[in-house]
Tab-separated table of C-alpha atoms in Angstrom:
chain	number	residue	atom	x	y	z
A	1	MET	CA	2.524	-0.592	-15.547
A	2	ILE	CA	0.630	-1.758	-12.466
A	3	LEU	CA	2.145	1.053	-10.409
A	4	ARG	CA	0.681	3.522	-12.921
A	5	LEU	CA	-2.717	1.929	-12.388
A	6	VAL	CA	-2.302	2.266	-8.619
A	7	ILE	CA	-1.330	5.919	-9.047
A	8	SER	CA	-4.313	6.568	-11.305
A	9	LEU	CA	-6.663	4.973	-8.804
A	10	ALA	CA	-5.047	6.893	-5.978
A	11	LEU	CA	-5.520	10.157	-7.865
A	12	ALA	CA	-9.209	9.370	-8.133
A	13	THR	CA	-9.460	8.939	-4.364
A	14	LEU	CA	-7.162	11.724	-3.157
A	15	ALA	CA	-10.107	13.886	-2.176
A	16	SER	CA	-11.258	11.072	0.104
A	17	ALA	CA	-7.735	10.569	1.406
A	18	LYS	CA	-7.670	14.077	2.795
A	19	THR	CA	-10.369	13.068	5.276
A	20	ALA	CA	-10.226	9.250	5.364
A	21	SER	CA	-7.426	7.278	6.917
A	22	CYS	CA	-4.835	5.899	4.519
A	23	VAL	CA	-2.927	2.700	5.307
A	24	VAL	CA	0.077	1.379	3.387
A	25	TYR	CA	1.430	-2.125	4.022
A	26	THR	CA	5.118	-2.340	3.061
A	27	THR	CA	8.454	-4.081	3.508
A	28	PRO	CA	11.945	-2.547	3.513
A	29	GLY	CA	13.715	-2.590	0.161
A	30	CYS	CA	10.480	-2.800	-1.836
A	31	ALA	CA	10.826	-0.354	-4.752
A	32	PHE	CA	7.065	-0.273	-5.376
A	33	CYS	CA	6.503	0.557	-1.701
A	34	THR	CA	8.972	3.437	-1.905
A	35	ARG	CA	7.298	4.783	-5.040
A	36	ALA	CA	3.851	4.602	-3.487
A	37	LYS	CA	4.992	6.394	-0.321
A	38	THR	CA	6.763	9.054	-2.402
A	39	PHE	CA	3.576	9.552	-4.415
A	40	LEU	CA	1.452	9.981	-1.289
A	41	ASN	CA	3.977	12.260	0.431
A	42	ALA	CA	4.236	14.497	-2.648
A	43	ARG	CA	0.494	15.057	-2.420
A	44	ASP	CA	0.476	15.648	1.333
A	45	VAL	CA	-1.583	12.539	1.998
A	46	ALA	CA	-1.053	11.360	5.558
A	47	PHE	CA	-0.802	7.605	5.919
A	48	GLU	CA	-0.013	4.908	8.432
A	49	GLU	CA	2.697	2.515	7.291
A	50	TYR	CA	2.857	-1.063	8.485
A	51	ASP	CA	6.013	-3.110	7.848
A	52	VAL	CA	4.624	-6.598	7.368
A	53	SER	CA	8.089	-8.158	7.466
A	54	VAL	CA	8.341	-7.506	11.214
A	55	ASP	CA	4.700	-7.521	12.301
A	56	ARG	CA	3.006	-10.858	11.632
A	57	SER	CA	-0.368	-9.575	12.825
A	58	LYS	CA	-0.241	-6.776	10.236
A	59	LEU	CA	0.719	-9.293	7.547
A	60	GLU	CA	-2.320	-11.397	8.436
A	61	GLU	CA	-4.485	-8.248	8.524
A	62	MET	CA	-3.212	-7.240	5.070
A	63	LEU	CA	-3.861	-10.706	3.619
A	64	SER	CA	-7.356	-10.691	5.073
A	65	ARG	CA	-8.168	-7.196	3.793
A	66	ALA	CA	-6.515	-7.414	0.375
A	67	GLY	CA	-6.627	-11.125	-0.368
A	68	ARG	CA	-3.158	-10.958	-1.929
A	69	SER	CA	0.470	-10.827	-0.895
A	70	THR	CA	1.932	-8.335	-3.370
A	71	LEU	CA	3.257	-5.102	-1.948
A	72	PRO	CA	2.498	-2.379	-1.290
A	73	GLN	CA	-1.155	-2.792	-0.380
A	74	ILE	CA	-2.890	0.561	-0.044
A	75	PHE	CA	-6.237	1.334	1.561
A	76	VAL	CA	-8.056	4.660	1.767
A	77	GLY	CA	-10.652	4.183	4.440
A	78	ASP	CA	-12.134	0.790	3.596
A	79	GLU	CA	-11.414	1.155	-0.124
A	80	HIS	CA	-8.664	-1.088	-1.447
A	81	ILE	CA	-6.562	0.943	-3.890
A	82	GLY	CA	-4.206	-1.787	-5.002
A	83	ALA	CA	-0.745	-3.214	-4.953
A	84	GLY	CA	2.659	-3.187	-6.555
A	85	GLY	CA	3.504	-5.134	-9.646
A	86	ARG	CA	5.574	-8.004	-8.316
A	87	ARG	CA	5.396	-10.530	-5.555
A	88	SER	CA	7.353	-9.291	-2.605
A	89	ARG	CA	6.611	-11.670	0.234
A	90	PRO	CA	8.018	-10.944	3.642
A	91	ARG	CA	10.309	-13.656	4.897
């Protein structure tokens, strides 16, 4: 359900994504992360992916920007698009 909301919001900002930078914070094995990346790839939206399970500075950056720890966290430019539907904290 939440992933559908993320997709709907992403659809509303795809025009911006063609020119703005898109950042996706992920971890390996996260099904919501995979779905989000598949969604963006299918629409030819270029994005930078940060694996927060191996890069503590990116985890801290994500927490600061999003204010939450669910994954994925997606940003188009400075606009926070959202997150996946379950807690998936990096260990």
